Amino acid sequence: MRKVTSRWVAHQLTDEQKQKRLRICRQNLEKFRNGTWHLCDVITGDETWIYHRQIGRKSSNATWVGANEPPRTIVRRNRFEPRTLFCFFFKSTGSLLIHKVDKGKTIDHDYYIDNCLIPVINEIRKKEKSSRTTYKMLHDNGPPHTHPDVIDYLMEEGIEIIPHPSYSPDLAPCDFWLNDYIKNKLTDHTNEESLAQEVSTIVKNIPINEFKKTFDKLLERMKLCIENNGDYFEHLIK
């Protein structure tokens, strides 16, 4: 018998949800393996809230203190703390979009198309070497992403949507990599303008090989999901 710390998971998956994760990962992974899809053609993106005050994870707040010194105090967040909503999109070759959502705005399907998808697609069209490239979009199942107008717009632009199972942040590059990467480097800010400036600087300074490694890890995570029968697997990552 040994004492272990309980692990947190994003959601208590049902058997049906596990089977869907398993099925989608198998289908997606096979398309990458047989050459139907290529990682270099994948665009991914999501929205995330970033607080103006940074408190870090429990492990990052550990500090050395003297024998008779008390540990430093970290004030817990309250639900009224200032925060700003950002949208990020990127490929294996780097960032495509860093968008700050103005205070009071909400992201519905129209906002998503006008302020995220159109700028992203314009950016990749400027950079592409061939107009025949068929890009793939990987985003989660949030309501703005699955709206018929969004699906129709992507189809009109010749962009295929990669299936993504519900309750699967462990299979979304923004969730398992970029969001934490940004938040771990941020300092405290008193207003959203200075926050946005630092966020933009952090993302623009990410080495290109980090983006590529993240997409390689996406395939590794699909394999782990399959090996773990569709259940969450992050506790298996060393």
PDB file of N, CA and C in Angstrom, residues 99-176:
ATOM      1  N   HIS A  99      -5.407  37.748 -31.235  1.00  0.00           N
ATOM      2  CA  HIS A  99      -6.526  38.695 -31.267  1.00  0.00           C
ATOM      3  C   HIS A  99      -7.070  38.930 -29.867  1.00  0.00           C
ATOM      4  N   LYS A 100      -7.087  40.177 -29.444  1.00  0.00           N
ATOM      5  CA  LYS A 100      -7.684  40.543 -28.155  1.00  0.00           C
ATOM      6  C   LYS A 100      -9.147  40.910 -28.376  1.00  0.00           C
ATOM      7  N   VAL A 101     -10.017  40.282 -27.605  1.00  0.00           N
ATOM      8  CA  VAL A 101     -11.446  40.578 -27.704  1.00  0.00           C
ATOM      9  C   VAL A 101     -11.754  41.773 -26.806  1.00  0.00           C
ATOM     10  N   ASP A 102     -12.351  42.798 -27.375  1.00  0.00           N
ATOM     11  CA  ASP A 102     -12.663  43.997 -26.596  1.00  0.00           C
ATOM     12  C   ASP A 102     -13.626  43.682 -25.457  1.00  0.00           C
ATOM     13  N   LYS A 103     -13.448  44.385 -24.357  1.00  0.00           N
ATOM     14  CA  LYS A 103     -14.290  44.190 -23.180  1.00  0.00           C
ATOM     15  C   LYS A 103     -15.762  44.376 -23.544  1.00  0.00           C
ATOM     16  N   GLY A 104     -16.594  43.458 -23.081  1.00  0.00           N
ATOM     17  CA  GLY A 104     -18.024  43.536 -23.353  1.00  0.00           C
ATOM     18  C   GLY A 104     -18.455  42.778 -24.591  1.00  0.00           C
ATOM     19  N   LYS A 105     -17.497  42.390 -25.441  1.00  0.00           N
ATOM     20  CA  LYS A 105     -17.818  41.626 -26.646  1.00  0.00           C
ATOM     21  C   LYS A 105     -17.911  40.139 -26.319  1.00  0.00           C
ATOM     22  N   THR A 106     -18.776  39.450 -27.006  1.00  0.00           N
ATOM     23  CA  THR A 106     -18.858  37.995 -26.887  1.00  0.00           C
ATOM     24  C   THR A 106     -18.566  37.382 -28.252  1.00  0.00           C
ATOM     25  N   ILE A 107     -18.037  36.166 -28.229  1.00  0.00           N
ATOM     26  CA  ILE A 107     -17.682  35.504 -29.480  1.00  0.00           C
ATOM     27  C   ILE A 107     -18.837  34.613 -29.918  1.00  0.00           C
ATOM     28  N   ASP A 108     -19.606  35.091 -30.886  1.00  0.00           N
ATOM     29  CA  ASP A 108     -20.602  34.236 -31.514  1.00  0.00           C
ATOM     30  C   ASP A 108     -20.056  33.824 -32.883  1.00  0.00           C
ATOM     31  N   HIS A 109     -20.858  33.132 -33.683  1.00  0.00           N
ATOM     32  CA  HIS A 109     -20.340  32.609 -34.947  1.00  0.00           C
ATOM     33  C   HIS A 109     -19.945  33.727 -35.912  1.00  0.00           C
ATOM     34  N   ASP A 110     -20.693  34.827 -35.912  1.00  0.00           N
ATOM     35  CA  ASP A 110     -20.343  35.943 -36.802  1.00  0.00           C
ATOM     36  C   ASP A 110     -19.017  36.584 -36.392  1.00  0.00           C
ATOM     37  N   TYR A 111     -18.852  36.794 -35.088  1.00  0.00           N
ATOM     38  CA  TYR A 111     -17.602  37.374 -34.588  1.00  0.00           C
ATOM     39  C   TYR A 111     -16.437  36.438 -34.920  1.00  0.00           C
ATOM     40  N   TYR A 112     -16.655  35.143 -34.750  1.00  0.00           N
ATOM     41  CA  TYR A 112     -15.613  34.147 -34.994  1.00  0.00           C
ATOM     42  C   TYR A 112     -15.164  34.177 -36.458  1.00  0.00           C
ATOM     43  N   ILE A 113     -16.117  34.263 -37.367  1.00  0.00           N
ATOM     44  CA  ILE A 113     -15.775  34.321 -38.790  1.00  0.00           C
ATOM     45  C   ILE A 113     -15.043  35.618 -39.125  1.00  0.00           C
ATOM     46  N   ASP A 114     -15.615  36.741 -38.707  1.00  0.00           N
ATOM     47  CA  ASP A 114     -15.091  38.055 -39.110  1.00  0.00           C
ATOM     48  C   ASP A 114     -13.743  38.394 -38.481  1.00  0.00           C
ATOM     49  N   ASN A 115     -13.553  38.023 -37.222  1.00  0.00           N
ATOM     50  CA  ASN A 115     -12.364  38.458 -36.483  1.00  0.00           C
ATOM     51  C   ASN A 115     -11.302  37.378 -36.300  1.00  0.00           C
ATOM     52  N   CYS A 116     -11.663  36.134 -36.587  1.00  0.00           N
ATOM     53  CA  CYS A 116     -10.694  35.043 -36.429  1.00  0.00           C
ATOM     54  C   CYS A 116     -10.431  34.326 -37.753  1.00  0.00           C
ATOM     55  N   LEU A 117     -11.468  33.717 -38.311  1.00  0.00           N
ATOM     56  CA  LEU A 117     -11.252  32.875 -39.487  1.00  0.00           C
ATOM     57  C   LEU A 117     -10.815  33.663 -40.715  1.00  0.00           C
ATOM     58  N   ILE A 118     -11.481  34.767 -41.002  1.00  0.00           N
ATOM     59  CA  ILE A 118     -11.098  35.547 -42.191  1.00  0.00           C
ATOM     60  C   ILE A 118      -9.656  36.059 -42.095  1.00  0.00           C
ATOM     61  N   PRO A 119      -9.236  36.666 -40.967  1.00  0.00           N
ATOM     62  CA  PRO A 119      -7.827  37.092 -40.865  1.00  0.00           C
ATOM     63  C   PRO A 119      -6.842  35.931 -40.959  1.00  0.00           C
ATOM     64  N   VAL A 120      -7.188  34.781 -40.359  1.00  0.00           N
ATOM     65  CA  VAL A 120      -6.294  33.620 -40.406  1.00  0.00           C
ATOM     66  C   VAL A 120      -6.143  33.121 -41.838  1.00  0.00           C
ATOM     67  N   ILE A 121      -7.256  32.980 -42.531  1.00  0.00           N
ATOM     68  CA  ILE A 121      -7.200  32.479 -43.905  1.00  0.00           C
ATOM     69  C   ILE A 121      -6.487  33.470 -44.821  1.00  0.00           C
ATOM     70  N   ASN A 122      -6.708  34.747 -44.627  1.00  0.00           N
ATOM     71  CA  ASN A 122      -5.975  35.753 -45.409  1.00  0.00           C
ATOM     72  C   ASN A 122      -4.472  35.641 -45.176  1.00  0.00           C
ATOM     73  N   GLU A 123      -4.102  35.371 -43.928  1.00  0.00           N
ATOM     74  CA  GLU A 123      -2.680  35.251 -43.583  1.00  0.00           C
ATOM     75  C   GLU A 123      -2.040  34.048 -44.259  1.00  0.00           C
ATOM     76  N   ILE A 124      -2.706  32.907 -44.229  1.00  0.00           N
ATOM     77  CA  ILE A 124      -2.100  31.715 -44.843  1.00  0.00           C
ATOM     78  C   ILE A 124      -2.091  31.831 -46.365  1.00  0.00           C
ATOM     79  N   ARG A 125      -3.088  32.484 -46.937  1.00  0.00           N
ATOM     80  CA  ARG A 125      -3.109  32.653 -48.395  1.00  0.00           C
ATOM     81  C   ARG A 125      -1.944  33.540 -48.853  1.00  0.00           C
ATOM     82  N   LYS A 126      -1.579  34.512 -48.032  1.00  0.00           N
ATOM     83  CA  LYS A 126      -0.444  35.381 -48.373  1.00  0.00           C
ATOM     84  C   LYS A 126       0.862  34.596 -48.384  1.00  0.00           C
ATOM     85  N   LYS A 127       0.956  33.620 -47.470  1.00  0.00           N
ATOM     86  CA  LYS A 127       2.220  32.916 -47.274  1.00  0.00           C
ATOM     87  C   LYS A 127       2.343  31.646 -48.106  1.00  0.00           C
ATOM     88  N   GLU A 128       1.230  31.096 -48.578  1.00  0.00           N
ATOM     89  CA  GLU A 128       1.288  29.788 -49.223  1.00  0.00           C
ATOM     90  C   GLU A 128       2.018  29.845 -50.555  1.00  0.00           C
ATOM     91  N   LYS A 129       2.662  28.734 -50.880  1.00  0.00           N
ATOM     92  CA  LYS A 129       3.397  28.640 -52.138  1.00  0.00           C
ATOM     93  C   LYS A 129       2.503  28.112 -53.257  1.00  0.00           C
ATOM     94  N   SER A 130       1.455  27.378 -52.860  1.00  0.00           N
ATOM     95  CA  SER A 130       0.555  26.813 -53.859  1.00  0.00           C
ATOM     96  C   SER A 130      -0.887  27.055 -53.452  1.00  0.00           C
ATOM     97  N   SER A 131      -1.697  27.522 -54.381  1.00  0.00           N
ATOM     98  CA  SER A 131      -3.113  27.756 -54.085  1.00  0.00           C
ATOM     99  C   SER A 131      -3.881  26.450 -53.974  1.00  0.00           C
ATOM    100  N   ARG A 132      -3.219  25.330 -54.293  1.00  0.00           N
ATOM    101  CA  ARG A 132      -3.901  24.041 -54.248  1.00  0.00           C
ATOM    102  C   ARG A 132      -3.786  23.361 -52.888  1.00  0.00           C
ATOM    103  N   THR A 133      -3.071  23.975 -51.974  1.00  0.00           N
ATOM    104  CA  THR A 133      -2.945  23.394 -50.637  1.00  0.00           C
ATOM    105  C   THR A 133      -4.321  23.298 -49.982  1.00  0.00           C
ATOM    106  N   THR A 134      -4.634  22.119 -49.452  1.00  0.00           N
ATOM    107  CA  THR A 134      -5.897  21.923 -48.743  1.00  0.00           C
ATOM    108  C   THR A 134      -5.611  21.953 -47.250  1.00  0.00           C
ATOM    109  N   TYR A 135      -5.968  23.044 -46.617  1.00  0.00           N
ATOM    110  CA  TYR A 135      -5.687  23.179 -45.193  1.00  0.00           C
ATOM    111  C   TYR A 135      -6.748  22.471 -44.365  1.00  0.00           C
ATOM    112  N   LYS A 136      -6.370  22.130 -43.148  1.00  0.00           N
ATOM    113  CA  LYS A 136      -7.270  21.462 -42.203  1.00  0.00           C
ATOM    114  C   LYS A 136      -7.419  22.356 -40.979  1.00  0.00           C
ATOM    115  N   MET A 137      -8.627  22.447 -40.454  1.00  0.00           N
ATOM    116  CA  MET A 137      -8.887  23.258 -39.261  1.00  0.00           C
ATOM    117  C   MET A 137      -9.172  22.344 -38.070  1.00  0.00           C
ATOM    118  N   LEU A 138      -8.396  22.533 -37.016  1.00  0.00           N
ATOM    119  CA  LEU A 138      -8.622  21.798 -35.773  1.00  0.00           C
ATOM    120  C   LEU A 138      -9.044  22.787 -34.694  1.00  0.00           C
ATOM    121  N   HIS A 139     -10.315  22.760 -34.343  1.00  0.00           N
ATOM    122  CA  HIS A 139     -10.798  23.542 -33.209  1.00  0.00           C
ATOM    123  C   HIS A 139     -11.820  22.708 -32.451  1.00  0.00           C
ATOM    124  N   ASP A 140     -12.133  23.124 -31.220  1.00  0.00           N
ATOM    125  CA  ASP A 140     -13.013  22.299 -30.394  1.00  0.00           C
ATOM    126  C   ASP A 140     -14.474  22.486 -30.800  1.00  0.00           C
ATOM    127  N   ASN A 141     -15.375  21.908 -29.989  1.00  0.00           N
ATOM    128  CA  ASN A 141     -16.789  21.886 -30.343  1.00  0.00           C
ATOM    129  C   ASN A 141     -17.594  22.996 -29.688  1.00  0.00           C
ATOM    130  N   GLY A 142     -16.943  24.121 -29.371  1.00  0.00           N
ATOM    131  CA  GLY A 142     -17.672  25.259 -28.830  1.00  0.00           C
ATOM    132  C   GLY A 142     -18.740  25.727 -29.811  1.00  0.00           C
ATOM    133  N   PRO A 143     -19.852  26.272 -29.312  1.00  0.00           N
ATOM    134  CA  PRO A 143     -20.964  26.685 -30.186  1.00  0.00           C
ATOM    135  C   PRO A 143     -20.569  27.576 -31.363  1.00  0.00           C
ATOM    136  N   PRO A 144     -19.677  28.575 -31.184  1.00  0.00           N
ATOM    137  CA  PRO A 144     -19.314  29.391 -32.357  1.00  0.00           C
ATOM    138  C   PRO A 144     -18.608  28.579 -33.442  1.00  0.00           C
ATOM    139  N   HIS A 145     -17.870  27.541 -33.028  1.00  0.00           N
ATOM    140  CA  HIS A 145     -17.080  26.754 -33.977  1.00  0.00           C
ATOM    141  C   HIS A 145     -17.942  25.799 -34.798  1.00  0.00           C
ATOM    142  N   THR A 146     -19.046  25.340 -34.221  1.00  0.00           N
ATOM    143  CA  THR A 146     -19.865  24.319 -34.881  1.00  0.00           C
ATOM    144  C   THR A 146     -21.113  24.891 -35.551  1.00  0.00           C
ATOM    145  N   HIS A 147     -21.244  26.196 -35.544  1.00  0.00           N
ATOM    146  CA  HIS A 147     -22.410  26.823 -36.179  1.00  0.00           C
ATOM    147  C   HIS A 147     -22.392  26.541 -37.691  1.00  0.00           C
ATOM    148  N   PRO A 148     -23.553  26.290 -38.289  1.00  0.00           N
ATOM    149  CA  PRO A 148     -23.605  26.004 -39.735  1.00  0.00           C
ATOM    150  C   PRO A 148     -22.927  27.061 -40.604  1.00  0.00           C
ATOM    151  N   ASP A 149     -23.012  28.337 -40.213  1.00  0.00           N
ATOM    152  CA  ASP A 149     -22.365  29.391 -41.012  1.00  0.00           C
ATOM    153  C   ASP A 149     -20.845  29.249 -41.009  1.00  0.00           C
ATOM    154  N   VAL A 150     -20.295  28.814 -39.874  1.00  0.00           N
ATOM    155  CA  VAL A 150     -18.846  28.598 -39.776  1.00  0.00           C
ATOM    156  C   VAL A 150     -18.441  27.408 -40.635  1.00  0.00           C
ATOM    157  N   ILE A 151     -19.203  26.333 -40.539  1.00  0.00           N
ATOM    158  CA  ILE A 151     -18.918  25.139 -41.345  1.00  0.00           C
ATOM    159  C   ILE A 151     -18.990  25.472 -42.832  1.00  0.00           C
ATOM    160  N   ASP A 152     -20.026  26.214 -43.234  1.00  0.00           N
ATOM    161  CA  ASP A 152     -20.182  26.593 -44.645  1.00  0.00           C
ATOM    162  C   ASP A 152     -19.030  27.485 -45.106  1.00  0.00           C
ATOM    163  N   TYR A 153     -18.627  28.428 -44.256  1.00  0.00           N
ATOM    164  CA  TYR A 153     -17.540  29.332 -44.631  1.00  0.00           C
ATOM    165  C   TYR A 153     -16.246  28.557 -44.864  1.00  0.00           C
ATOM    166  N   LEU A 154     -15.924  27.648 -43.957  1.00  0.00           N
ATOM    167  CA  LEU A 154     -14.694  26.868 -44.109  1.00  0.00           C
ATOM    168  C   LEU A 154     -14.752  25.991 -45.357  1.00  0.00           C
ATOM    169  N   MET A 155     -15.914  25.419 -45.634  1.00  0.00           N
ATOM    170  CA  MET A 155     -16.065  24.603 -46.846  1.00  0.00           C
ATOM    171  C   MET A 155     -15.863  25.454 -48.100  1.00  0.00           C
ATOM    172  N   GLU A 156     -16.423  26.658 -48.099  1.00  0.00           N
ATOM    173  CA  GLU A 156     -16.266  27.555 -49.250  1.00  0.00           C
ATOM    174  C   GLU A 156     -14.802  27.913 -49.486  1.00  0.00           C
ATOM    175  N   GLU A 157     -14.040  27.989 -48.398  1.00  0.00           N
ATOM    176  CA  GLU A 157     -12.613  28.313 -48.500  1.00  0.00           C
ATOM    177  C   GLU A 157     -11.759  27.081 -48.766  1.00  0.00           C
ATOM    178  N   GLY A 158     -12.402  25.924 -48.890  1.00  0.00           N
ATOM    179  CA  GLY A 158     -11.675  24.692 -49.168  1.00  0.00           C
ATOM    180  C   GLY A 158     -10.910  24.153 -47.979  1.00  0.00           C
ATOM    181  N   ILE A 159     -11.374  24.471 -46.778  1.00  0.00           N
ATOM    182  CA  ILE A 159     -10.690  24.025 -45.563  1.00  0.00           C
ATOM    183  C   ILE A 159     -11.497  22.912 -44.898  1.00  0.00           C
ATOM    184  N   GLU A 160     -10.846  21.793 -44.703  1.00  0.00           N
ATOM    185  CA  GLU A 160     -11.491  20.627 -44.099  1.00  0.00           C
ATOM    186  C   GLU A 160     -11.407  20.716 -42.576  1.00  0.00           C
ATOM    187  N   ILE A 161     -12.495  20.366 -41.909  1.00  0.00           N
ATOM    188  CA  ILE A 161     -12.523  20.397 -40.444  1.00  0.00           C
ATOM    189  C   ILE A 161     -12.101  19.035 -39.901  1.00  0.00           C
ATOM    190  N   ILE A 162     -11.096  19.031 -39.036  1.00  0.00           N
ATOM    191  CA  ILE A 162     -10.658  17.795 -38.387  1.00  0.00           C
ATOM    192  C   ILE A 162     -11.606  17.494 -37.233  1.00  0.00           C
ATOM    193  N   PRO A 163     -12.207  16.311 -37.196  1.00  0.00           N
ATOM    194  CA  PRO A 163     -13.101  15.975 -36.084  1.00  0.00           C
ATOM    195  C   PRO A 163     -12.370  16.056 -34.747  1.00  0.00           C
ATOM    196  N   HIS A 164     -13.040  16.617 -33.764  1.00  0.00           N
ATOM    197  CA  HIS A 164     -12.459  16.756 -32.428  1.00  0.00           C
ATOM    198  C   HIS A 164     -13.497  16.299 -31.405  1.00  0.00           C
ATOM    199  N   PRO A 165     -13.163  15.331 -30.559  1.00  0.00           N
ATOM    200  CA  PRO A 165     -14.147  14.833 -29.591  1.00  0.00           C
ATOM    201  C   PRO A 165     -14.427  15.835 -28.478  1.00  0.00           C
ATOM    202  N   SER A 166     -15.642  15.807 -27.969  1.00  0.00           N
ATOM    203  CA  SER A 166     -16.015  16.689 -26.860  1.00  0.00           C
ATOM    204  C   SER A 166     -15.200  16.362 -25.614  1.00  0.00           C
ATOM    205  N   TYR A 167     -15.056  17.348 -24.737  1.00  0.00           N
ATOM    206  CA  TYR A 167     -14.345  17.192 -23.458  1.00  0.00           C
ATOM    207  C   TYR A 167     -12.923  16.668 -23.662  1.00  0.00           C
ATOM    208  N   SER A 168     -12.219  17.243 -24.642  1.00  0.00           N
ATOM    209  CA  SER A 168     -10.883  16.735 -24.964  1.00  0.00           C
ATOM    210  C   SER A 168      -9.832  17.838 -25.067  1.00  0.00           C
ATOM    211  N   PRO A 169      -9.609  18.597 -23.985  1.00  0.00           N
ATOM    212  CA  PRO A 169      -8.532  19.594 -24.018  1.00  0.00           C
ATOM    213  C   PRO A 169      -7.158  18.954 -24.170  1.00  0.00           C
ATOM    214  N   ASP A 170      -7.049  17.675 -23.792  1.00  0.00           N
ATOM    215  CA  ASP A 170      -5.773  16.973 -23.922  1.00  0.00           C
ATOM    216  C   ASP A 170      -5.425  16.672 -25.377  1.00  0.00           C
ATOM    217  N   LEU A 171      -6.370  16.920 -26.291  1.00  0.00           N
ATOM    218  CA  LEU A 171      -6.137  16.710 -27.719  1.00  0.00           C
ATOM    219  C   LEU A 171      -6.209  18.022 -28.503  1.00  0.00           C
ATOM    220  N   ALA A 172      -6.161  19.138 -27.789  1.00  0.00           N
ATOM    221  CA  ALA A 172      -6.224  20.463 -28.413  1.00  0.00           C
ATOM    222  C   ALA A 172      -4.932  21.220 -28.116  1.00  0.00           C
ATOM    223  N   PRO A 173      -4.109  21.530 -29.128  1.00  0.00           N
ATOM    224  CA  PRO A 173      -2.806  22.166 -28.893  1.00  0.00           C
ATOM    225  C   PRO A 173      -2.847  23.458 -28.086  1.00  0.00           C
ATOM    226  N   CYS A 174      -3.880  24.274 -28.260  1.00  0.00           N
ATOM    227  CA  CYS A 174      -3.968  25.498 -27.443  1.00  0.00           C
ATOM    228  C   CYS A 174      -4.092  25.142 -25.968  1.00  0.00           C
ATOM    229  N   ASP A 175      -4.885  24.119 -25.679  1.00  0.00           N
ATOM    230  CA  ASP A 175      -5.121  23.743 -24.285  1.00  0.00           C
ATOM    231  C   ASP A 175      -3.936  23.022 -23.664  1.00  0.00           C
ATOM    232  N   PHE A 176      -3.336  22.084 -24.388  1.00  0.00           N
ATOM    233  CA  PHE A 176      -2.270  21.301 -23.751  1.00  0.00           C
ATOM    234  C   PHE A 176      -0.892  21.947 -23.867  1.00  0.00           C
TER     235      PHE A 176
END
